[in-house]
CSV table of C-alpha atoms in Angstrom, one decimal:
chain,number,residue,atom,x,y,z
I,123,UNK,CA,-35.1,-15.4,0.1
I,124,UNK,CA,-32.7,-12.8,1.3
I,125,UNK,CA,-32.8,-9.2,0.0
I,126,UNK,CA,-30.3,-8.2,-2.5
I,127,UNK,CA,-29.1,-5.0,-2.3
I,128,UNK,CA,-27.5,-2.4,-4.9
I,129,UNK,CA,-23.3,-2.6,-4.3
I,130,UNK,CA,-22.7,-0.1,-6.9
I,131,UNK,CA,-21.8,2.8,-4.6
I,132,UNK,CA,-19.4,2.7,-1.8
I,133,UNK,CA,-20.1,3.6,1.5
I,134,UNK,CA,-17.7,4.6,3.8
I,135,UNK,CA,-16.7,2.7,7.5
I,136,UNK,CA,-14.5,3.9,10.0
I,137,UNK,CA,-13.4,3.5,13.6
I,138,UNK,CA,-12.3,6.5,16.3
I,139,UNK,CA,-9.3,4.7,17.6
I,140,UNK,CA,-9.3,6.4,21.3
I,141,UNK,CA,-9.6,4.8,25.0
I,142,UNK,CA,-12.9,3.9,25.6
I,143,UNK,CA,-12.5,5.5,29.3
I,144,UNK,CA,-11.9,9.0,27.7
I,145,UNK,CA,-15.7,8.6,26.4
I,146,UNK,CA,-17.5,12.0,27.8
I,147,UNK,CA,-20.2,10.1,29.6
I,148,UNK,CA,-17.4,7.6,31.1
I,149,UNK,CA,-14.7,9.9,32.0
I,150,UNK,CA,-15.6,10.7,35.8
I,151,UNK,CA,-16.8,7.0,36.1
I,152,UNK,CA,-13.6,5.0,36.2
I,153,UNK,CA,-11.0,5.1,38.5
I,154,UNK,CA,-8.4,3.0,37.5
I,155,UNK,CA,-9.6,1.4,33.4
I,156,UNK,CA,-8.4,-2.0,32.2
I,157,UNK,CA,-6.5,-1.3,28.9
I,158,UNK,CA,-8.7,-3.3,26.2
I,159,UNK,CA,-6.9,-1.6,23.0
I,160,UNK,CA,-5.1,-4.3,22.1
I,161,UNK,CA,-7.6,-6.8,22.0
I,162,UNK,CA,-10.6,-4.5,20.4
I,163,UNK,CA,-8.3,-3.5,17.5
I,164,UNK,CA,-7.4,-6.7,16.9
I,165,UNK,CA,-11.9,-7.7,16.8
I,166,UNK,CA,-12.0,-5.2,14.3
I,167,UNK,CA,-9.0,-5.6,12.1
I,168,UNK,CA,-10.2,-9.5,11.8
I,169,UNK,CA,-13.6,-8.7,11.2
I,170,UNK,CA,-12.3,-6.0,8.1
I,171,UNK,CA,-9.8,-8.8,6.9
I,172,UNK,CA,-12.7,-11.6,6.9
I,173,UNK,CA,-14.8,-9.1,5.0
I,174,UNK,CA,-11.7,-7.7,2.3
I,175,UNK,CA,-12.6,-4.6,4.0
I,176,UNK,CA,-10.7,-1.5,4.2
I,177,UNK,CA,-11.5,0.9,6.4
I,178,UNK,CA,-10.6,4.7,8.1
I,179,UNK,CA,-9.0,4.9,11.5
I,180,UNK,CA,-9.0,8.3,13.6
I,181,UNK,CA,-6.4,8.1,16.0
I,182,UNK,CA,-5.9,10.0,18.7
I,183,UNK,CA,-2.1,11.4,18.9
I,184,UNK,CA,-1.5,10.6,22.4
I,185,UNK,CA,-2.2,6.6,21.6
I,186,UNK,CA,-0.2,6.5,18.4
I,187,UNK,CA,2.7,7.8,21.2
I,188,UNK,CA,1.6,5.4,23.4
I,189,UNK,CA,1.2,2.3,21.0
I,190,UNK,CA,2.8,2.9,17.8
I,191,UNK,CA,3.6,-0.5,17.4
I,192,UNK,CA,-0.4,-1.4,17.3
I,193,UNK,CA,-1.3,2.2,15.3
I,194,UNK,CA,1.9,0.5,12.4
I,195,UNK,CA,-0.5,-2.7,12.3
I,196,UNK,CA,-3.3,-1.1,11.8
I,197,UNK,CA,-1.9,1.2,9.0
I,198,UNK,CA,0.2,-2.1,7.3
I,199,UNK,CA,-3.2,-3.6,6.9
I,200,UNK,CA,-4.3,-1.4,4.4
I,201,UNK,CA,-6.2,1.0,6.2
I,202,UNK,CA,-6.5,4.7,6.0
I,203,UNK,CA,-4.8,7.0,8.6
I,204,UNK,CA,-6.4,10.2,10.2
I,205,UNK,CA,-6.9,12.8,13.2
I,206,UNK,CA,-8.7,12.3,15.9
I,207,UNK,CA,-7.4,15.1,17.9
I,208,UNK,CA,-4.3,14.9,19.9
I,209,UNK,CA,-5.8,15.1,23.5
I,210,UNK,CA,-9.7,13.5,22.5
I,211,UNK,CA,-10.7,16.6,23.9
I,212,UNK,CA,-13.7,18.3,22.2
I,213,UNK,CA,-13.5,21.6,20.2
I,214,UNK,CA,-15.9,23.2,22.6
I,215,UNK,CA,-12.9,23.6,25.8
I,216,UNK,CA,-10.6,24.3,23.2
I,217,UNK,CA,-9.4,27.9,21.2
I,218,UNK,CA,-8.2,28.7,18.3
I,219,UNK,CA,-4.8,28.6,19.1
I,220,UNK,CA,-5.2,25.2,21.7
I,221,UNK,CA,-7.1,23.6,18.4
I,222,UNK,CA,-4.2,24.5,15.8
I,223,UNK,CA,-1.6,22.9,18.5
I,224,UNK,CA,-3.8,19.6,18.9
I,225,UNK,CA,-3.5,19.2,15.1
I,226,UNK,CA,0.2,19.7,15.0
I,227,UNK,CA,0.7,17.2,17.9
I,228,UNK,CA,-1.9,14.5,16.5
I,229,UNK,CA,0.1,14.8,13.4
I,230,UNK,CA,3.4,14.2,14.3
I,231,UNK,CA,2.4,11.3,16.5
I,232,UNK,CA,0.5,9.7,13.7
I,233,UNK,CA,3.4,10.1,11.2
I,234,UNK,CA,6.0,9.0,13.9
I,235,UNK,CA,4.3,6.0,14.4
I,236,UNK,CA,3.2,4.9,10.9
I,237,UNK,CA,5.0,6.9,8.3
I,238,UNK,CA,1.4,8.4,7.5
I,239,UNK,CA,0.7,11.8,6.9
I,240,UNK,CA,-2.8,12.0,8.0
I,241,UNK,CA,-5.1,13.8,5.6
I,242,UNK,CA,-8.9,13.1,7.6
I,243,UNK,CA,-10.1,14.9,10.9
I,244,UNK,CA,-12.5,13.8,13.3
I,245,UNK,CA,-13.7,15.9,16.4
I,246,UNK,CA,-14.1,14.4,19.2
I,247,UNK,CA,-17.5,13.8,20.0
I,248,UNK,CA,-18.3,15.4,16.6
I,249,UNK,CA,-17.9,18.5,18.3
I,250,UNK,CA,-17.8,20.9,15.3
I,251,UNK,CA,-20.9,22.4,15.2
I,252,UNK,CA,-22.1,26.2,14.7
I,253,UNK,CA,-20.5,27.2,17.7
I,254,UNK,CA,-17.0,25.6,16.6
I,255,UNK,CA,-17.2,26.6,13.4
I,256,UNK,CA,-13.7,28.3,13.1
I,257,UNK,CA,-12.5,25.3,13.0
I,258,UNK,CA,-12.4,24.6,9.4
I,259,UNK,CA,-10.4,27.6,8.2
I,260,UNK,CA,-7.5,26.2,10.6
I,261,UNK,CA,-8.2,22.4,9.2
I,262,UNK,CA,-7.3,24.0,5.5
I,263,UNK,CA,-4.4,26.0,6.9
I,264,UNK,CA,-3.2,23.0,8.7
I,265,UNK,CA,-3.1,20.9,5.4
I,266,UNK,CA,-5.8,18.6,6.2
I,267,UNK,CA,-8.1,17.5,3.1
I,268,UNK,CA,-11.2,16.3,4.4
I,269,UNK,CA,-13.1,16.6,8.1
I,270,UNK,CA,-15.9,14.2,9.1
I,271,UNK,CA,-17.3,15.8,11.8
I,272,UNK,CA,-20.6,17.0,11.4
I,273,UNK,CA,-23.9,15.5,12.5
I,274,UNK,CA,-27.0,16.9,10.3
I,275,UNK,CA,-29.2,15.8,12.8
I,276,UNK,CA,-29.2,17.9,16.6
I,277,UNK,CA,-29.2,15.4,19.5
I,278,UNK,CA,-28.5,16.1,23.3
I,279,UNK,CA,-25.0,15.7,22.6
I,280,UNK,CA,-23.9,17.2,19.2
I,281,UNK,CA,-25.0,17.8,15.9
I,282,UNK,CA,-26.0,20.3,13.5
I,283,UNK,CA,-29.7,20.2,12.0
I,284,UNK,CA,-30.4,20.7,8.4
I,285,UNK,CA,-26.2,20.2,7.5
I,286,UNK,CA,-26.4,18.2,4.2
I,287,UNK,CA,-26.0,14.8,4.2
I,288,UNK,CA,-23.8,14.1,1.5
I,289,UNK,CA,-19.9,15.2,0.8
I,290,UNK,CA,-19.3,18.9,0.1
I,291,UNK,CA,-16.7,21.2,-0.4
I,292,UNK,CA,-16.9,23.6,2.8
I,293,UNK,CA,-17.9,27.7,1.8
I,294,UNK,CA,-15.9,29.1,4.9
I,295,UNK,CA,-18.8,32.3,5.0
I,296,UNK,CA,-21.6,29.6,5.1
I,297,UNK,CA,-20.0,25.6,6.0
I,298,UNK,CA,-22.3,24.1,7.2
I,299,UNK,CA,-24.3,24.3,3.4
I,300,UNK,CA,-23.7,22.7,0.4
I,301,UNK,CA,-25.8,25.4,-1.9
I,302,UNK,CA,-24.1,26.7,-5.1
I,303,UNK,CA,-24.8,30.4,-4.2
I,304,UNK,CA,-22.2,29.8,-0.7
I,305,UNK,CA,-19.6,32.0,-1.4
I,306,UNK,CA,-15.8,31.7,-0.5
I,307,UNK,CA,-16.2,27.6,-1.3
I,308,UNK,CA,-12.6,25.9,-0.5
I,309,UNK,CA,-10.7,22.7,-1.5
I,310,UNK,CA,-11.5,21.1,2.5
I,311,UNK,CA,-14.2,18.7,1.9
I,312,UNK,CA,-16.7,17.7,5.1
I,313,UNK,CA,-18.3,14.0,4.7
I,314,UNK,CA,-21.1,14.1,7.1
I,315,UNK,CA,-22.1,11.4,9.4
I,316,UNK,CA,-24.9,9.4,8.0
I,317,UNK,CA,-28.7,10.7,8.6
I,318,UNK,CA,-31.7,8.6,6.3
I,319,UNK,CA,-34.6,9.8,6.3
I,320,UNK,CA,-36.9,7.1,5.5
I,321,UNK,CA,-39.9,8.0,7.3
I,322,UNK,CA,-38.3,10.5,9.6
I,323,UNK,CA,-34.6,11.6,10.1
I,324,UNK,CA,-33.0,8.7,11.3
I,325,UNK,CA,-29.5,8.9,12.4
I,326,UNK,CA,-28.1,5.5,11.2
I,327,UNK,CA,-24.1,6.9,11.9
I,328,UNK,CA,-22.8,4.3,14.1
I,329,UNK,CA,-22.3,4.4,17.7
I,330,UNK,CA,-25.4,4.3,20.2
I,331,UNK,CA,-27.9,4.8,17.5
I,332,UNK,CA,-26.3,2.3,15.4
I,333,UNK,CA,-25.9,-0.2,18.4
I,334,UNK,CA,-29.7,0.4,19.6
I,335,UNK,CA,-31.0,-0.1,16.0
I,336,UNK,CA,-32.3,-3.8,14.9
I,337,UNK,CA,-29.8,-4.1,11.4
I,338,UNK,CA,-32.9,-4.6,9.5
I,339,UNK,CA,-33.4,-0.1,10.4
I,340,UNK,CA,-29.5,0.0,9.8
I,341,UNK,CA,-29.7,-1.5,6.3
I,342,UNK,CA,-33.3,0.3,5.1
I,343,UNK,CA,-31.5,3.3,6.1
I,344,UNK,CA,-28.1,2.9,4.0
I,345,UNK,CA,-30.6,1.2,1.4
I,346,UNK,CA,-32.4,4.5,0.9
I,347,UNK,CA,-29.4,6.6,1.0
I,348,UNK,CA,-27.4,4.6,-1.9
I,349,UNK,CA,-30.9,4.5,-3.7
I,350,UNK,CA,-30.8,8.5,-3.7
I,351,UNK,CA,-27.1,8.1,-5.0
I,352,UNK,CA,-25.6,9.4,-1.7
I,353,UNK,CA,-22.9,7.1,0.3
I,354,UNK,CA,-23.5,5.9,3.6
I,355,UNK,CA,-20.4,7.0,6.0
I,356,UNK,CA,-20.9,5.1,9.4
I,357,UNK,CA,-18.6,4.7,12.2
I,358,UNK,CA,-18.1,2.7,15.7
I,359,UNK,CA,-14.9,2.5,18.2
I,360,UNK,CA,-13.0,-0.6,18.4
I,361,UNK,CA,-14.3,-1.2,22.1
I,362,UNK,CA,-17.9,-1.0,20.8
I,363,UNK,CA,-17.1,-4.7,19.3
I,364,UNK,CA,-15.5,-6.1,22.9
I,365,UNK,CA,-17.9,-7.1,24.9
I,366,UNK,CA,-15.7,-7.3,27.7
I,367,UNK,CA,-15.5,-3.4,28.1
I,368,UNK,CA,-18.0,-2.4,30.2
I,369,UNK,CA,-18.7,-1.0,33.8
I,370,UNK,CA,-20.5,-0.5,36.4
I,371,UNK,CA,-22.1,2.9,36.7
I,372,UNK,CA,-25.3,4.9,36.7
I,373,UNK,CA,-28.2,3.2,34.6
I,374,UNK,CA,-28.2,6.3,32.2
I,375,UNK,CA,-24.9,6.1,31.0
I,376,UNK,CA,-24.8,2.2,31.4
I,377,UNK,CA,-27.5,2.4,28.8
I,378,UNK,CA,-25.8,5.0,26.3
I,379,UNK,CA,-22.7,3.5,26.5
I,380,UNK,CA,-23.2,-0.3,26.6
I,381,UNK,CA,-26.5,-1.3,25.0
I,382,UNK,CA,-25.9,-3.8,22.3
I,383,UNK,CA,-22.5,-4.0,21.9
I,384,UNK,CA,-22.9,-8.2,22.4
I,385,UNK,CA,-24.3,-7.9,18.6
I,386,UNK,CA,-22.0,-5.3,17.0
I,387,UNK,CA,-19.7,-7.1,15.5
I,388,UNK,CA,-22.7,-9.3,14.3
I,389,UNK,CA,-24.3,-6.6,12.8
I,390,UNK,CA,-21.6,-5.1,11.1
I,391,UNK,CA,-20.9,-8.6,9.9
I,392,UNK,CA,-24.1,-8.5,7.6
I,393,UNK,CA,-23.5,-5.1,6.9
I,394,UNK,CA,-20.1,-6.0,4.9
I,395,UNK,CA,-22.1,-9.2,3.2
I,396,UNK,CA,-25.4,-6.5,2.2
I,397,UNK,CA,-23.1,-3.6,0.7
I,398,UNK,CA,-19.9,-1.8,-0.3
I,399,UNK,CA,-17.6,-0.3,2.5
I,400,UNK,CA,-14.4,1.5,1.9
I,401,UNK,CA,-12.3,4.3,3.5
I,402,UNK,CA,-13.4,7.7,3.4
I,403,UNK,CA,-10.9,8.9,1.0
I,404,UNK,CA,-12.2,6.2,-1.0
I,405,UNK,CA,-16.2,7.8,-0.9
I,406,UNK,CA,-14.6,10.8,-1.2
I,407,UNK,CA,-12.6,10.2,-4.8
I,408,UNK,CA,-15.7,8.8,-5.8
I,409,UNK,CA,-17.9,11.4,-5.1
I,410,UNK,CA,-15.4,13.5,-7.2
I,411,UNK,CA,-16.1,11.6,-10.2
I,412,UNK,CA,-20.0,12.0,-9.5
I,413,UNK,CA,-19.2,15.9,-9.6
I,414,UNK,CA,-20.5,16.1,-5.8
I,415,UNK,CA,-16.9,17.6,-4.6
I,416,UNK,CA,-14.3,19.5,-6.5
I,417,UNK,CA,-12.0,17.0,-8.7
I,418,UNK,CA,-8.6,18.7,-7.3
I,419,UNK,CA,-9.2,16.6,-4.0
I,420,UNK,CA,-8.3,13.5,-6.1
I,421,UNK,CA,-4.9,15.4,-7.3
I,422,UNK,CA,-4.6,16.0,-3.8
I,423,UNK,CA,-4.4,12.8,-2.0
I,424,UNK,CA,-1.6,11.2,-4.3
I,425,UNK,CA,1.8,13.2,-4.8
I,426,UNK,CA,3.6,14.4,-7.5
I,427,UNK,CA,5.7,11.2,-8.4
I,428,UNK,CA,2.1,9.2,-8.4
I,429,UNK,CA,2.7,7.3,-5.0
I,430,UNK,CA,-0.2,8.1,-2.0
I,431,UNK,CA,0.1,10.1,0.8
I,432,UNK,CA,-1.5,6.9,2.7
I,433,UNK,CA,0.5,4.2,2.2
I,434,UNK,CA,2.9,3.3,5.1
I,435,UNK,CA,6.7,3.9,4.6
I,436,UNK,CA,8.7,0.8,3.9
């Protein structure tokens, strides 16, 4: 018989909308890419229509410039808008001032293209971490409501250990805590990438991990989270479901980048039958009503005359 699971709380699914070349490990690889946008976006956005799914899409600026025709589909559908950067360049060969820019830029481009104002950041290759911390001052300045950036768990990569694993409203003196005695606490909420610990920390996120994982080690993991009340926020690029992006290069990064993408969409498949998925701003409205984040990011995400800053212009 198969396993029921609870559906009462609603985990969060999004996609990082970028080129697949501009990946870190697969950027001095390829020579001259075959564009799969197109046909990954459209894997995904039939996969979240089969499932009555709506989901969060970071988008990098310079795509919505170069396809705002496909970024318009993807925001008609239903799903949420954000920032993925402007450039998909990570925080760490960026300053202050370059990061502030990026923002503006991503922005525009977003908006341009879908009537969206975005509200959601992503750093490339989750790249706000101790070092990059400045970062979030400039995300409130810049009028963004949320980040999703951080990684409680340190791999070779990125990440920040002991970061909590649920949503929180960043302290500026101390963000990467969700403690009560954190001083200087703001209205920019940070909705960490998913990290279960079930026997051990487990970082269920998306991506390699999430690809590498049998779903039976995806779903115990999410299973253990919503049992402890906290939602699960996963994530995966469109190309990750298109089997026919992939390369030839060294074993290493073959194995990183490629490994079980065949059985993505499969797996995400039974993800969407086993539990709840929504956007983001979704987990993060209902995590207001739980008390976990400050109510006034609710107030914030619709405007004054009650329409939402999300919805696509007519």
């Amino acid at each position: 018989m198969l396993r029921q699971y609870d559906t009462s709380v609603t985990n969060a699914i999004s996609f990082d909308l970028e080129h697949w070349h501009s990946a870190t490990l697969l950027s001095d690889e390829v020579d001259d890419p075959v564009d799969h946008i197109a046909d990954s976006v459209s894997i995904v956005l039939e996969l979240l229509r089969r499932h009555d799914v709506r989901a969060t899409f970071f988008i990098v600026g310079e795509l919505a410039d170069e396809y705002p025709g496909l970024v318009r589909n993807v925001a008609d559908a239903g799903h949420e808008i954000a920032s993925h950067g402007h450039t998909h360049t990570p925080l760490f060969d960026l300053t202050p001032d370059s990061f502030e820019a990026e923002l503006q830029l991503s922005s525009r481009a977003i908006e341009d293209a879908t009537g969206v104002e975005p509200l959601g950041f992503r750093a490339p290759n989750f790249s706000i971490t101790r070092e990059t911390r400045w970062a979030f001052p400039i995300l409130e300045s810049s009028g963004y409501q949320y980040d999703s950036s951080v990684f409680p768990v340190r791999t070779p990569m990125y990440g920040v250990f002991g970061a909590p694993v649920r949503p929180y409203n960043v302290s500026l003196d101390d963000p990467f805590s969700s403690s009560s005695e954190s001083t200087a606490r703001c209205e920019l909420v940070e909705c960490p990438l998913s990290v279960a610990d079930t026997r051990f920390p487990l970082p269920i996120a998306g991506g390699f991990y999430a690809r590498l994982l049998p779903v039976s080690v995806l779903k115990e993991g999410i299973d253990w989270l919503n049992r402890h009340g906290v939602p699960a926020n996963i994530y995966f690029h469109p190309w990750e479901l298109n089997p026919d992006v992939r390369i030839d290069c060294s074993m290493p990064k073959r194995f990183v980048s490629f490994t079980g993408i065949e059985k993505t969409e499969a797996k995400l498949d039974q993800l969407f039958t086993s539990f709840d998925f929504g956007t983001v701003r979704t987990m993060i409205e209902n995590e207001a009503t739980a008390g976990s984040v400050s109510r006034q990011n609710t107030v914030r995400f619709g405007r004054t005359d009650g329409t939402n800053h999300t919805e696509p212009r007519s």
